[in-house]
PDB file of C-alpha atoms in Angstrom:
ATOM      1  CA  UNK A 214     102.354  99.203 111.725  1.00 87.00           C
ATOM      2  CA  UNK A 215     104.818 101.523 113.878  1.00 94.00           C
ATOM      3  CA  UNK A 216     104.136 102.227 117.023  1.00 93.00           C
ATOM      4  CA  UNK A 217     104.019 106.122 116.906  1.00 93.00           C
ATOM      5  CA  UNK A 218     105.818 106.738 120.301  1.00 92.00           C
ATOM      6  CA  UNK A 219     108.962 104.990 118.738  1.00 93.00           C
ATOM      7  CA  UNK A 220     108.128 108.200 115.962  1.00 95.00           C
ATOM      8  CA  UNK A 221     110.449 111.251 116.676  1.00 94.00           C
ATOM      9  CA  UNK A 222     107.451 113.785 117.598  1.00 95.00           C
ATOM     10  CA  UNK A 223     108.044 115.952 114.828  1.00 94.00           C
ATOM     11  CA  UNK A 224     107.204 112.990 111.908  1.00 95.00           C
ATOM     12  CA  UNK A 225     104.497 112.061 114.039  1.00 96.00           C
ATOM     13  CA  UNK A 226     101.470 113.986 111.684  1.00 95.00           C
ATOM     14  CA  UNK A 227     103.544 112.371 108.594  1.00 96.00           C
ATOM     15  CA  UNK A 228     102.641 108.286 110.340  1.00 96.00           C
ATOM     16  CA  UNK A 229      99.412 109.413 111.592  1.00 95.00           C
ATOM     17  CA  UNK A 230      98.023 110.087 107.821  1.00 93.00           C
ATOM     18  CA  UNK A 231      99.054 106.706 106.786  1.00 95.00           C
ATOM     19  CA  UNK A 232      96.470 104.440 108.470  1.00 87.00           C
ATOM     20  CA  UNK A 233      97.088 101.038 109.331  1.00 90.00           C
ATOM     21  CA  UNK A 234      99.716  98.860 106.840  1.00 95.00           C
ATOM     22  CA  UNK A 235     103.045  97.281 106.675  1.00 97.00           C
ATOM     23  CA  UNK A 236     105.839  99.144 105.732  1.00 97.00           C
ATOM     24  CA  UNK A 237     106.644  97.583 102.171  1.00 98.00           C
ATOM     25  CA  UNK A 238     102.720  97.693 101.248  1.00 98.00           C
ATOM     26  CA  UNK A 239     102.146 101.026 102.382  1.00 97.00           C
ATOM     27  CA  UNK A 240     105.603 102.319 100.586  1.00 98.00           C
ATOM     28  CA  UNK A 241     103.867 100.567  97.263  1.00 98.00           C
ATOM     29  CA  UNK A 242     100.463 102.220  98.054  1.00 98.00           C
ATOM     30  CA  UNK A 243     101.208 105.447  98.517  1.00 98.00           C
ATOM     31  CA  UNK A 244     104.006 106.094  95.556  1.00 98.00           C
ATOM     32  CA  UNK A 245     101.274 104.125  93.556  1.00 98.00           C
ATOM     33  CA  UNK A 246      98.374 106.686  94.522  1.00 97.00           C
ATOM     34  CA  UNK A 247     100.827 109.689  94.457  1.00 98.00           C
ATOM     35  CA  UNK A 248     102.055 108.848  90.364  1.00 98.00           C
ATOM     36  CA  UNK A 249      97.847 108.442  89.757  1.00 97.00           C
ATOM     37  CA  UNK A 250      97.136 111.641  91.245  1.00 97.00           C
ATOM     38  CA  UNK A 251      99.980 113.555  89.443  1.00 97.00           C
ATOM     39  CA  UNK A 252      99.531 111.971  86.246  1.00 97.00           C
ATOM     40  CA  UNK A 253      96.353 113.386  86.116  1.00 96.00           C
ATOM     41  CA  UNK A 254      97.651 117.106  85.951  1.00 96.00           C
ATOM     42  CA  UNK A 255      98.597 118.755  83.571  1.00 96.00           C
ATOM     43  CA  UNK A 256     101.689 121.029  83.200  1.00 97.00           C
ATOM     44  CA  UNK A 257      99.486 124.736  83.489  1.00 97.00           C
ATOM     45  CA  UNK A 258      98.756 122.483  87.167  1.00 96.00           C
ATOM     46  CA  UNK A 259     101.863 121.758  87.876  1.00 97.00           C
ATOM     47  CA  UNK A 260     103.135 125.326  87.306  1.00 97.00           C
ATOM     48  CA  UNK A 261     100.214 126.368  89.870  1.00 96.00           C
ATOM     49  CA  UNK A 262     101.351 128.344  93.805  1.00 95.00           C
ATOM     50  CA  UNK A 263      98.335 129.226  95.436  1.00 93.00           C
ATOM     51  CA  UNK A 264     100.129 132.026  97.171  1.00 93.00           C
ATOM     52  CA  UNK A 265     102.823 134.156  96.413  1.00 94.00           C
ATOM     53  CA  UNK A 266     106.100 132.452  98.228  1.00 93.00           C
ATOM     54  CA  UNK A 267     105.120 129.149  97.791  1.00 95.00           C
ATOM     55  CA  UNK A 268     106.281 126.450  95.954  1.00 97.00           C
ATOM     56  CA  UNK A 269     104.445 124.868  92.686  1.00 97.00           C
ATOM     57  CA  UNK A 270     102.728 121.632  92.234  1.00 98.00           C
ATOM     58  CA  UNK A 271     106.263 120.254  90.417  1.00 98.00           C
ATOM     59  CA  UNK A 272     108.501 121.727  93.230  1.00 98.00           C
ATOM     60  CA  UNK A 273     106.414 119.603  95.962  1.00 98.00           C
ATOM     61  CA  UNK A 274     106.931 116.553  93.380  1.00 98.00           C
ATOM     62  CA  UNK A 275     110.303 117.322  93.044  1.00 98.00           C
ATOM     63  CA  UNK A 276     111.072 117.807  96.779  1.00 97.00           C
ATOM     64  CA  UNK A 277     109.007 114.229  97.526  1.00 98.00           C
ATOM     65  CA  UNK A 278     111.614 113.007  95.516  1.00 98.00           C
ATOM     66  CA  UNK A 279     114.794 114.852  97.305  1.00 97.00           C
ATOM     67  CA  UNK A 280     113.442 113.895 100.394  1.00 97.00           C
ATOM     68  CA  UNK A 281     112.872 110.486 100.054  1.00 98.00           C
ATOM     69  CA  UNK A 282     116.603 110.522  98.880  1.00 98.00           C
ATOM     70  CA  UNK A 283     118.046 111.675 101.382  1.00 98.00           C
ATOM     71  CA  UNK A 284     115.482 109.410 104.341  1.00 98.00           C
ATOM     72  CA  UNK A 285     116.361 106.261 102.156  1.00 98.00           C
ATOM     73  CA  UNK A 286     120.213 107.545 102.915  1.00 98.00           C
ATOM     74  CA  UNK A 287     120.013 107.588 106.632  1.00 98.00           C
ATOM     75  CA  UNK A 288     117.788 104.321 107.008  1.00 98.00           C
ATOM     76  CA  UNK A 289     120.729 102.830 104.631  1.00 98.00           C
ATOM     77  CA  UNK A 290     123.181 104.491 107.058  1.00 98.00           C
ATOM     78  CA  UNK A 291     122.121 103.226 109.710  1.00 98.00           C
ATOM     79  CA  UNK A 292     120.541  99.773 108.950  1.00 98.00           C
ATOM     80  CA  UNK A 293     124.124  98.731 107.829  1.00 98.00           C
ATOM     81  CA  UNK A 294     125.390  99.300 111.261  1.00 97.00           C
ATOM     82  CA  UNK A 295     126.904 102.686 110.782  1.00 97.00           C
ATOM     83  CA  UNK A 296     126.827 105.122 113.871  1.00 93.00           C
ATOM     84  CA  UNK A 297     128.043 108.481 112.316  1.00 97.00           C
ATOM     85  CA  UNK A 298     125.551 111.150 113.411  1.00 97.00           C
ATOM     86  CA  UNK A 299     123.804 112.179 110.280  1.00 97.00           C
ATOM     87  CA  UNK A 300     123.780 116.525 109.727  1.00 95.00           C
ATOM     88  CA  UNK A 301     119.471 117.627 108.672  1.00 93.00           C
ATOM     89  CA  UNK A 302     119.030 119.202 105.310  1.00 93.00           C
ATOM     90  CA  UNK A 303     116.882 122.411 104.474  1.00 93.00           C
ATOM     91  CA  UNK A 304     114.050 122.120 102.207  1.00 92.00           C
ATOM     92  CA  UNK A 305     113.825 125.445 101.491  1.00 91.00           C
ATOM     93  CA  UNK A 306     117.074 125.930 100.203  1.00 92.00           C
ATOM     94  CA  UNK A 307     117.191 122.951  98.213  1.00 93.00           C
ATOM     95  CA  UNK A 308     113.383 123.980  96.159  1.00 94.00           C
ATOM     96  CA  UNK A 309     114.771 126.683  94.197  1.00 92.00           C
ATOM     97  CA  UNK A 310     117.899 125.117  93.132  1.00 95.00           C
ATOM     98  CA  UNK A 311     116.380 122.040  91.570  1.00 96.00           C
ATOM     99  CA  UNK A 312     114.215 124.184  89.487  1.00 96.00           C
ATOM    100  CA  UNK A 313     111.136 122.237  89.142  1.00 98.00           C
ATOM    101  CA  UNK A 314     109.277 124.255  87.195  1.00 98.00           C
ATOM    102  CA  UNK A 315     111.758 123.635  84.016  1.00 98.00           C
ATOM    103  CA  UNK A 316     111.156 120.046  83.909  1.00 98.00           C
ATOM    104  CA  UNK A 317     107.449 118.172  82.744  1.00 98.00           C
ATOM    105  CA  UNK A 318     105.553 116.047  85.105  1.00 98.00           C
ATOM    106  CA  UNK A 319     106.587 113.332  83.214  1.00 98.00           C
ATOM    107  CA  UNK A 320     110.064 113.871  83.517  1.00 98.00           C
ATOM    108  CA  UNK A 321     109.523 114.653  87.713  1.00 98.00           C
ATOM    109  CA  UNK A 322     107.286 111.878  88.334  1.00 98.00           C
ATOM    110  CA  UNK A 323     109.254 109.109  86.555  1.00 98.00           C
ATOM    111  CA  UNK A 324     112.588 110.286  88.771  1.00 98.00           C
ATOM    112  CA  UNK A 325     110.189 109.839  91.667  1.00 98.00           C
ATOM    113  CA  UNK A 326     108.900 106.103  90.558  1.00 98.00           C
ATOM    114  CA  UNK A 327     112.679 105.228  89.899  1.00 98.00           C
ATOM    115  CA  UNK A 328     113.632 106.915  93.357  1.00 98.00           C
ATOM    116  CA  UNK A 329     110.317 104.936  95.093  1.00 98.00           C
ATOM    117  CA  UNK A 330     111.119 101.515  93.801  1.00 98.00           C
ATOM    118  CA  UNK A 331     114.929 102.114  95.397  1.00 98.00           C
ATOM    119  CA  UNK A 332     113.047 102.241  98.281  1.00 98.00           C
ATOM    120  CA  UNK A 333     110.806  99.730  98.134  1.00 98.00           C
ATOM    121  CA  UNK A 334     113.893  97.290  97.542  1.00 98.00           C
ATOM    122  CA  UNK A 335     115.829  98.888 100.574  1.00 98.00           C
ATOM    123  CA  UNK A 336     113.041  98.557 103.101  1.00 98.00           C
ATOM    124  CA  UNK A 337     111.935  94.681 101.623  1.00 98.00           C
ATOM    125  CA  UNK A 338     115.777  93.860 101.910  1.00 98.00           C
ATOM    126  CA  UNK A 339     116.205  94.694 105.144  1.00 98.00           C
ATOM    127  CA  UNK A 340     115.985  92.582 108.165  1.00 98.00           C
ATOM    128  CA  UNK A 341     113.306  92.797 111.025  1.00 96.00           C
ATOM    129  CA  UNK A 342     116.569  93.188 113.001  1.00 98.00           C
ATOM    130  CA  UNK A 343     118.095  95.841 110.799  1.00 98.00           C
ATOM    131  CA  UNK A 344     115.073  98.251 110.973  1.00 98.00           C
ATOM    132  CA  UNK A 345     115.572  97.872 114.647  1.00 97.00           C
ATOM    133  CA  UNK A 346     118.468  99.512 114.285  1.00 98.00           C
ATOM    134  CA  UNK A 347     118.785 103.417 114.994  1.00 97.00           C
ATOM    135  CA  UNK A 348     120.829 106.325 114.439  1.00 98.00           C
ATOM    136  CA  UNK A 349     121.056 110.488 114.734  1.00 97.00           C
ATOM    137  CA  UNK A 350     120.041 112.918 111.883  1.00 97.00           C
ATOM    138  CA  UNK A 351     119.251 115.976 112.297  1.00 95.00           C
ATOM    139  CA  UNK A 352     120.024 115.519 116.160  1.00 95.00           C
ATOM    140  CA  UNK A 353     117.226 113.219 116.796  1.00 96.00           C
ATOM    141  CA  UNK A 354     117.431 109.316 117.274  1.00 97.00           C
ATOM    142  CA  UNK A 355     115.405 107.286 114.777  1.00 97.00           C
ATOM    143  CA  UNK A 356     114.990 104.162 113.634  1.00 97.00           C
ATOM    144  CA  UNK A 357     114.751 102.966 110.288  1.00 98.00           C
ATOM    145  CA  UNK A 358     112.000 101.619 110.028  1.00 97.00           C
ATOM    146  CA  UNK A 359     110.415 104.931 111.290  1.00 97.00           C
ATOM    147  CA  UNK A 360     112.206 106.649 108.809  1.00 98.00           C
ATOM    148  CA  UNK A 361     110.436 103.977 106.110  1.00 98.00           C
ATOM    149  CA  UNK A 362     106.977 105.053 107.019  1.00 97.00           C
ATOM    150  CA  UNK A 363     107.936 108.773 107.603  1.00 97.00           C
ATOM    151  CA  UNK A 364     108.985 108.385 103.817  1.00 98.00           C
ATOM    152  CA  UNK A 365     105.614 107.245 102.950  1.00 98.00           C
ATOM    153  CA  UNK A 366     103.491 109.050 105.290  1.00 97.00           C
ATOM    154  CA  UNK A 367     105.468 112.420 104.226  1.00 97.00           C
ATOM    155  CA  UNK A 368     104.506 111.798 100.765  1.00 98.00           C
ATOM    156  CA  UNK A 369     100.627 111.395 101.676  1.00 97.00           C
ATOM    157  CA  UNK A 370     101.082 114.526 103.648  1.00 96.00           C
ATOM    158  CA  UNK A 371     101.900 116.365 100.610  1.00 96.00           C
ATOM    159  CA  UNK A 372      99.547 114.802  98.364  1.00 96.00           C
ATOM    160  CA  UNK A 373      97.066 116.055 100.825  1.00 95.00           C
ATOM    161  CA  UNK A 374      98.126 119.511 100.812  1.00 95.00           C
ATOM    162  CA  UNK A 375      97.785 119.718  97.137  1.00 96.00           C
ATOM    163  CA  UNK A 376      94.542 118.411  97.128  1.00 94.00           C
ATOM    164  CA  UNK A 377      93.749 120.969 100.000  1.00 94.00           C
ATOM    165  CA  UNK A 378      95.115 124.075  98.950  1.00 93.00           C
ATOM    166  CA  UNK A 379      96.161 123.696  95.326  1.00 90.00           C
ATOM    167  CA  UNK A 380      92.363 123.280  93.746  1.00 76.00           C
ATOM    168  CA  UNK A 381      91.169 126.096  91.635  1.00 53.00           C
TER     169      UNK A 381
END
């Protein structure tokens, strides 16, 4: 496990809801518990905002999925050695332009187990020395092995919001 104060504060509540566990395990677990739980929905669910403003069951899914993209890009970045400071994204603008809500679970969640086991082989490919290694995105220093369990911890953070606040 990651020490947390090697954790840019802001992830921090994303590694904290992970537990205890190796980075390749816990990158299995979690995509592995996150397909289980959103195979179980169906698409009237996934359609589902439990407030006006905020995104669906499918556009968290999808955004998982951009998300983890764009982490595995930096940690691949930056475990290869390269030093270019990496510019942040914004979630917000990328939700409605991937248009979710168009597209079955199916369709989301197997983009998101083909995006996960990318991941998986990044993170078990890399060297104990290469997720040493840091870099800037978003204008904070991280390494990349905290951006490995950021990816996994951010997914359990959403999983737990749905559970939370998307229950009829």
């Amino acid at each position: 496990m990651i020490d947390i104060q090697k954790v840019p504060e802001f992830y921090r509540v994303y590694v904290q809801a992970l537990g205890e566990g190796e980075l390749v395990p816990l990158l299995l677990k979690t995509g592995d518990d996150f397909i289980t739980f959103c195979r179980e929905l169906t698409e009237q669910q996934g359609l589902y905002r439990y407030a006006e403003g905020k995104w669906s069951i499918k556009d968290i899914i999808l955004h998982a999925t951009d998300s983890e993209r764009i982490f595995a890009y930096r940690a691949l970045r930056f475990g290869r050695g390269d030093a270019t400071e990496l510019t942040g994204f914004e979630q917000n603008d990328y939700v409605p332009e991937a248009n979710a809500d168009a597209r079955s679970i199916h369709s989301l969640l197997t983009e998101f187990t083909n995006v996960r086991a990318a991941s998986v082989d990044l993170f078990a490919s890399l060297s104990s020395e290469q997720r040493q290694k840091e870099g800037i995105a978003n204008g904070t220093k991280i390494s990349v092995e905290a951006i490995g369990y950021i990816i996994s911890g951010h997914l359990v953070h959403h999983m737990n919001i749905i559970k939370e606040r998307y229950s009829k």
